PDB file of C-alpha atoms in Angstrom:
ATOM      1  CA  CYS A   1      21.402 -37.363  13.193  1.00 38.00           C
ATOM      2  CA  GLY A   2      20.684 -33.772  14.321  1.00 38.00           C
ATOM      3  CA  TYR A   3      17.267 -34.248  15.479  1.00 38.00           C
ATOM      4  CA  SER A   4      16.437 -34.094  18.903  1.00 40.00           C
ATOM      5  CA  LEU A   5      15.672 -37.438  21.132  1.00 41.00           C
ATOM      6  CA  GLN A   6      12.443 -35.394  22.299  1.00 44.00           C
ATOM      7  CA  TRP A   7      11.264 -35.366  18.830  1.00 44.00           C
ATOM      8  CA  ALA A   8      12.000 -38.830  18.200  1.00 43.00           C
ATOM      9  CA  HIS A   9      10.022 -39.843  21.402  1.00 45.00           C
ATOM     10  CA  GLY A  10       7.054 -37.412  19.869  1.00 46.00           C
ATOM     11  CA  LEU A  11       7.436 -39.377  16.581  1.00 43.00           C
ATOM     12  CA  LYS A  12       7.336 -42.815  18.642  1.00 45.00           C
ATOM     13  CA  ARG A  13       4.495 -41.790  20.041  1.00 47.00           C
ATOM     14  CA  HIS A  14       2.830 -40.483  17.242  1.00 43.00           C
ATOM     15  CA  PHE A  15       3.266 -44.095  15.388  1.00 43.00           C
ATOM     16  CA  HIS A  16       1.895 -45.791  18.579  1.00 41.00           C
ATOM     17  CA  SER A  17      -1.311 -44.101  18.732  1.00 42.00           C
ATOM     18  CA  ARG A  18      -1.893 -43.096  15.092  1.00 40.00           C
ATOM     19  CA  LEU A  19      -0.763 -46.698  13.449  1.00 39.00           C
ATOM     20  CA  GLU A  20      -1.291 -48.967  16.820  1.00 38.00           C
ATOM     21  CA  TRP A  21       2.287 -50.139  16.217  1.00 38.00           C
ATOM     22  CA  SER A  22       4.070 -51.825  19.270  1.00 38.00           C
ATOM     23  CA  ALA A  23       7.365 -50.125  18.559  1.00 42.00           C
ATOM     24  CA  GLU A  24      10.237 -50.166  20.365  1.00 45.00           C
ATOM     25  CA  MET A  25      12.960 -47.425  20.373  1.00 45.00           C
ATOM     26  CA  ARG A  26      16.344 -48.599  20.566  1.00 50.00           C
ATOM     27  CA  VAL A  27      19.985 -47.587  19.371  1.00 46.00           C
ATOM     28  CA  VAL A  28      22.199 -49.275  16.980  1.00 50.00           C
ATOM     29  CA  SER A  29      25.760 -47.759  16.491  1.00 51.00           C
ATOM     30  CA  GLY A  30      24.668 -44.588  17.288  1.00 51.00           C
ATOM     31  CA  LYS A  31      21.372 -44.186  15.063  1.00 55.00           C
ATOM     32  CA  MET A  32      18.016 -44.396  16.322  1.00 52.00           C
ATOM     33  CA  GLU A  33      15.648 -47.059  14.887  1.00 55.00           C
ATOM     34  CA  PHE A  34      11.937 -48.328  15.811  1.00 54.00           C
ATOM     35  CA  GLU A  35      11.491 -52.039  16.185  1.00 55.00           C
ATOM     36  CA  SER A  36       8.262 -53.237  14.458  1.00 54.00           C
ATOM     37  CA  GLY A  37       7.134 -57.068  13.599  1.00 48.00           C
ATOM     38  CA  SER A  38       8.296 -56.170   9.904  1.00 45.00           C
ATOM     39  CA  GLY A  39      11.763 -54.637  10.889  1.00 44.00           C
ATOM     40  CA  ALA A  40      13.447 -51.752  12.038  1.00 51.00           C
ATOM     41  CA  LEU A  41      12.272 -48.315  10.540  1.00 62.00           C
ATOM     42  CA  ARG A  42      15.415 -45.958  10.537  1.00 76.00           C
ATOM     43  CA  VAL A  43      14.294 -42.081  11.619  1.00 81.00           C
ATOM     44  CA  GLU A  44      16.753 -41.317   9.399  1.00 82.00           C
ATOM     45  CA  ASN A  45      14.038 -42.639   6.517  1.00 85.00           C
ATOM     46  CA  ILE A  46      11.034 -41.110   8.701  1.00 85.00           C
ATOM     47  CA  VAL A  47      12.795 -37.649   8.401  1.00 84.00           C
ATOM     48  CA  LYS A  48      13.425 -38.158   4.507  1.00 85.00           C
ATOM     49  CA  VAL A  49       9.897 -38.792   4.105  1.00 87.00           C
ATOM     50  CA  PHE A  50       8.754 -36.045   5.985  1.00 86.00           C
ATOM     51  CA  LYS A  51      10.796 -33.386   4.523  1.00 85.00           C
ATOM     52  CA  LYS A  52       9.400 -34.425   1.427  1.00 86.00           C
ATOM     53  CA  VAL A  53       6.234 -34.351   2.146  1.00 88.00           C
ATOM     54  CA  ALA A  54       6.770 -30.852   3.896  1.00 86.00           C
ATOM     55  CA  GLN A  55       7.546 -29.452   0.761  1.00 84.00           C
ATOM     56  CA  TYR A  56       4.031 -29.417  -0.558  1.00 90.00           C
ATOM     57  CA  PRO A  57       1.748 -26.392   0.189  1.00 92.00           C
ATOM     58  CA  SER A  58      -1.563 -26.980   1.783  1.00 92.00           C
ATOM     59  CA  PRO A  59      -4.623 -24.787   1.427  1.00 94.00           C
ATOM     60  CA  THR A  60      -5.937 -22.750   4.478  1.00 92.00           C
ATOM     61  CA  ALA A  61      -8.388 -20.331   3.164  1.00 91.00           C
ATOM     62  CA  ALA A  62     -10.214 -19.283  -0.248  1.00 92.00           C
ATOM     63  CA  ARG A  63     -12.304 -16.425  -1.753  1.00 91.00           C
ATOM     64  CA  ILE A  64     -14.212 -16.163  -4.784  1.00 90.00           C
ATOM     65  CA  LEU A  65     -14.200 -12.300  -5.940  1.00 88.00           C
ATOM     66  CA  LYS A  66     -17.371 -10.758  -7.914  1.00 78.00           C
ATOM     67  CA  PRO A  67     -17.238 -11.585 -11.344  1.00 76.00           C
ATOM     68  CA  PRO A  68     -16.656  -8.249 -13.484  1.00 68.00           C
ATOM     69  CA  SER A  69     -20.108  -7.260 -15.279  1.00 65.00           C
ATOM     70  CA  ASN A  70     -19.645  -8.732 -18.819  1.00 66.00           C
ATOM     71  CA  ASN A  71     -16.950 -11.350 -18.079  1.00 70.00           C
ATOM     72  CA  GLY A  72     -17.849 -15.289 -18.479  1.00 76.00           C
ATOM     73  CA  GLY A  73     -14.976 -15.768 -15.964  1.00 85.00           C
ATOM     74  CA  LEU A  74     -14.358 -15.995 -11.872  1.00 88.00           C
ATOM     75  CA  THR A  75     -11.193 -14.744  -9.766  1.00 90.00           C
ATOM     76  CA  ILE A  76     -10.292 -16.523  -6.739  1.00 91.00           C
ATOM     77  CA  THR A  77      -7.597 -15.791  -4.334  1.00 92.00           C
ATOM     78  CA  SER A  78      -6.422 -18.642  -2.349  1.00 93.00           C
ATOM     79  CA  VAL A  79      -4.259 -18.686   0.867  1.00 93.00           C
ATOM     80  CA  TRP A  80      -1.664 -21.505   1.208  1.00 93.00           C
ATOM     81  CA  SER A  81       0.396 -22.803   4.411  1.00 92.00           C
ATOM     82  CA  GLN A  82       3.967 -24.406   3.710  1.00 91.00           C
ATOM     83  CA  ARG A  83       6.796 -25.253   6.215  1.00 89.00           C
ATOM     84  CA  ASN A  84      10.283 -23.881   5.183  1.00 85.00           C
ATOM     85  CA  LEU A  85      12.329 -26.221   6.710  1.00 84.00           C
ATOM     86  CA  GLU A  86      15.599 -24.300   6.521  1.00 79.00           C
ATOM     87  CA  ARG A  87      14.065 -21.328   8.529  1.00 80.00           C
ATOM     88  CA  GLU A  88      12.166 -23.741  10.800  1.00 82.00           C
ATOM     89  CA  LYS A  89       8.968 -21.774  10.154  1.00 84.00           C
ATOM     90  CA  SER A  90       5.590 -22.093   8.353  1.00 87.00           C
ATOM     91  CA  ILE A  91       5.273 -19.382   5.534  1.00 89.00           C
ATOM     92  CA  LYS A  92       1.977 -17.975   4.246  1.00 91.00           C
ATOM     93  CA  PHE A  93       1.677 -16.979   0.488  1.00 92.00           C
ATOM     94  CA  GLN A  94      -1.817 -16.078  -1.546  1.00 93.00           C
ATOM     95  CA  GLN A  95      -2.361 -16.862  -4.987  1.00 93.00           C
ATOM     96  CA  THR A  96      -4.790 -15.307  -7.258  1.00 92.00           C
ATOM     97  CA  HIS A  97      -6.272 -17.483 -10.132  1.00 92.00           C
ATOM     98  CA  PHE A  98      -8.431 -16.715 -12.993  1.00 90.00           C
ATOM     99  CA  VAL A  99     -11.248 -19.205 -14.340  1.00 88.00           C
ATOM    100  CA  ASP A 100     -12.757 -18.532 -17.638  1.00 86.00           C
ATOM    101  CA  LEU A 101     -15.574 -20.481 -17.853  1.00 82.00           C
ATOM    102  CA  SER A 102     -16.510 -20.063 -21.680  1.00 82.00           C
ATOM    103  CA  LEU A 103     -13.191 -21.625 -22.287  1.00 81.00           C
ATOM    104  CA  GLN A 104     -12.916 -23.798 -19.315  1.00 83.00           C
ATOM    105  CA  LYS A 105      -9.447 -22.596 -18.861  1.00 86.00           C
ATOM    106  CA  SER A 106      -7.685 -21.541 -15.475  1.00 87.00           C
ATOM    107  CA  THR A 107      -4.873 -19.092 -15.211  1.00 89.00           C
ATOM    108  CA  ASP A 108      -2.481 -18.610 -11.712  1.00 89.00           C
ATOM    109  CA  MET A 109      -0.778 -15.387 -11.323  1.00 88.00           C
ATOM    110  CA  TYR A 110       2.770 -16.110  -9.037  1.00 89.00           C
ATOM    111  CA  PRO A 111       2.254 -16.560  -5.728  1.00 89.00           C
ATOM    112  CA  VAL A 112       2.795 -13.601  -3.152  1.00 89.00           C
ATOM    113  CA  ASP A 113       4.470 -13.974   0.318  1.00 89.00           C
ATOM    114  CA  ILE A 114       1.958 -12.757   2.899  1.00 90.00           C
ATOM    115  CA  SER A 115       3.852 -14.545   6.203  1.00 88.00           C
ATOM    116  CA  PHE A 116       3.595 -11.107   8.087  1.00 90.00           C
ATOM    117  CA  GLU A 117      -0.169 -10.874   7.606  1.00 90.00           C
ATOM    118  CA  LEU A 118      -1.856 -11.283  10.698  1.00 89.00           C
ATOM    119  CA  LEU A 119      -5.273 -10.332   9.253  1.00 89.00           C
ATOM    120  CA  SER A 120      -6.561  -9.367   6.056  1.00 88.00           C
ATOM    121  CA  SER A 121     -10.226  -8.202   4.656  1.00 88.00           C
ATOM    122  CA  LEU A 122     -11.555  -7.022   1.361  1.00 88.00           C
ATOM    123  CA  SER A 123     -14.146  -4.337   1.312  1.00 90.00           C
ATOM    124  CA  LYS A 124     -17.681  -5.404   0.023  1.00 89.00           C
ATOM    125  CA  SER A 125     -16.688  -3.174  -3.293  1.00 88.00           C
ATOM    126  CA  GLU A 126     -13.521  -5.077  -3.651  1.00 86.00           C
ATOM    127  CA  GLU A 127     -11.714  -1.743  -4.341  1.00 89.00           C
ATOM    128  CA  LEU A 128     -10.081  -1.489  -0.512  1.00 92.00           C
ATOM    129  CA  ARG A 129      -7.972  -4.276   0.981  1.00 91.00           C
ATOM    130  CA  ALA A 130      -7.000  -3.751   4.935  1.00 92.00           C
ATOM    131  CA  VAL A 131      -3.985  -5.815   6.484  1.00 91.00           C
ATOM    132  CA  VAL A 132      -3.084  -5.850  10.042  1.00 92.00           C
ATOM    133  CA  ARG A 133       0.781  -6.587   9.383  1.00 91.00           C
ATOM    134  CA  GLU A 134       3.370  -7.297  11.948  1.00 91.00           C
ATOM    135  CA  ILE A 135       7.032  -6.951  11.228  1.00 88.00           C
ATOM    136  CA  PRO A 136       9.803  -8.256  13.597  1.00 86.00           C
ATOM    137  CA  THR A 137      12.212  -5.324  14.199  1.00 85.00           C
ATOM    138  CA  ASP A 138      14.743  -7.286  16.347  1.00 80.00           C
ATOM    139  CA  THR A 139      14.601 -10.957  18.002  1.00 76.00           C
ATOM    140  CA  THR A 140      12.344  -9.723  20.796  1.00 83.00           C
ATOM    141  CA  SER A 141      10.110  -7.186  19.358  1.00 87.00           C
ATOM    142  CA  LYS A 142       7.720  -6.610  16.755  1.00 89.00           C
ATOM    143  CA  LYS A 143       5.727  -3.736  15.233  1.00 90.00           C
ATOM    144  CA  GLN A 144       1.869  -3.682  13.909  1.00 91.00           C
ATOM    145  CA  TYR A 145       0.779  -1.702  11.138  1.00 92.00           C
ATOM    146  CA  LEU A 146      -2.534  -1.182   9.629  1.00 92.00           C
ATOM    147  CA  GLU A 147      -2.540  -0.730   6.092  1.00 93.00           C
ATOM    148  CA  VAL A 148      -5.275   0.084   3.353  1.00 94.00           C
ATOM    149  CA  TRP A 149      -4.983  -1.121   0.111  1.00 92.00           C
ATOM    150  CA  LYS A 150      -6.852   0.891  -2.822  1.00 91.00           C
ATOM    151  CA  LEU A 151      -6.825  -0.110  -6.358  1.00 81.00           C
ATOM    152  CA  GLY A 152      -3.533  -2.118  -6.466  1.00 78.00           C
ATOM    153  CA  GLN A 153      -1.269   0.158  -4.174  1.00 88.00           C
ATOM    154  CA  LEU A 154      -0.829   1.058  -0.681  1.00 90.00           C
ATOM    155  CA  TYR A 155      -3.198   4.010   0.025  1.00 93.00           C
ATOM    156  CA  ARG A 156      -2.612   4.454   3.752  1.00 93.00           C
ATOM    157  CA  ASN A 157      -0.159   3.236   6.632  1.00 92.00           C
ATOM    158  CA  PHE A 158      -0.967   3.396  10.284  1.00 92.00           C
ATOM    159  CA  ASP A 159       1.613   2.504  13.163  1.00 90.00           C
ATOM    160  CA  LEU A 160      -0.817   0.712  15.581  1.00 90.00           C
ATOM    161  CA  ALA A 161       1.920   1.582  18.573  1.00 86.00           C
ATOM    162  CA  ALA A 162       2.074   5.375  17.470  1.00 88.00           C
ATOM    163  CA  LEU A 163      -1.596   5.821  17.343  1.00 86.00           C
ATOM    164  CA  GLU A 164      -1.523   4.505  21.247  1.00 83.00           C
ATOM    165  CA  VAL A 165      -5.485   3.725  20.747  1.00 82.00           C
ATOM    166  CA  HIS A 166      -4.976   0.078  21.935  1.00 77.00           C
ATOM    167  CA  GLY A 167      -2.331  -2.597  22.361  1.00 81.00           C
ATOM    168  CA  ASP A 168      -1.248  -5.233  20.015  1.00 86.00           C
ATOM    169  CA  VAL A 169      -3.784  -7.106  17.581  1.00 86.00           C
ATOM    170  CA  TYR A 170      -3.911 -10.846  18.232  1.00 84.00           C
ATOM    171  CA  ALA A 171      -5.227 -13.506  15.561  1.00 80.00           C
ATOM    172  CA  ASP A 172      -5.594 -17.132  16.080  1.00 73.00           C
ATOM    173  CA  GLY A 173      -4.373 -17.923  12.695  1.00 56.00           C
ATOM    174  CA  LYS A 174      -7.810 -19.334  11.839  1.00 53.00           C
ATOM    175  CA  ILE A 175      -9.247 -15.995  10.342  1.00 48.00           C
ATOM    176  CA  LEU A 176      -7.291 -14.840   7.315  1.00 42.00           C
ATOM    177  CA  HIS A 177      -9.875 -13.266   5.386  1.00 42.00           C
ATOM    178  CA  ALA A 178     -13.265 -11.711   6.846  1.00 38.00           C
TER     179      ALA A 178
END
């Protein structure tokens, strides 16, 4: 099956607590099954459904930017999270949406991967964007950078360790945009 028994026990606890099933786990010809009143649910089927559902991204943050002075539209940036089962990691990406209120039409730009961004903030003028980025250098260490973006290009880049001002920057994953 390729999935750990610990994961299967966790799944059993999840079903038991969430759906109030009185399920019993058993092994039949090398495959784990859950017994319920309506028959057996094969773990393989549950995994298949999970993989399908995990393909769909979910929004985690959004921001409405200032509209241009004479434009009848809005620009919205949204941040999304999606599981990448092959890499066994969650990825983050940002998408920009243009909404023309007069035409009642929207256009989406291509998403941009922001998985290595710890924090991001836009200036009040919306001309500058600060990003704290954490880049893995090998299997055990990471480097952090403070990037300042101005008018669509990288304006300044600071290696935070080289500055020797403080230690690592930590983010709890909830503050994506200030």
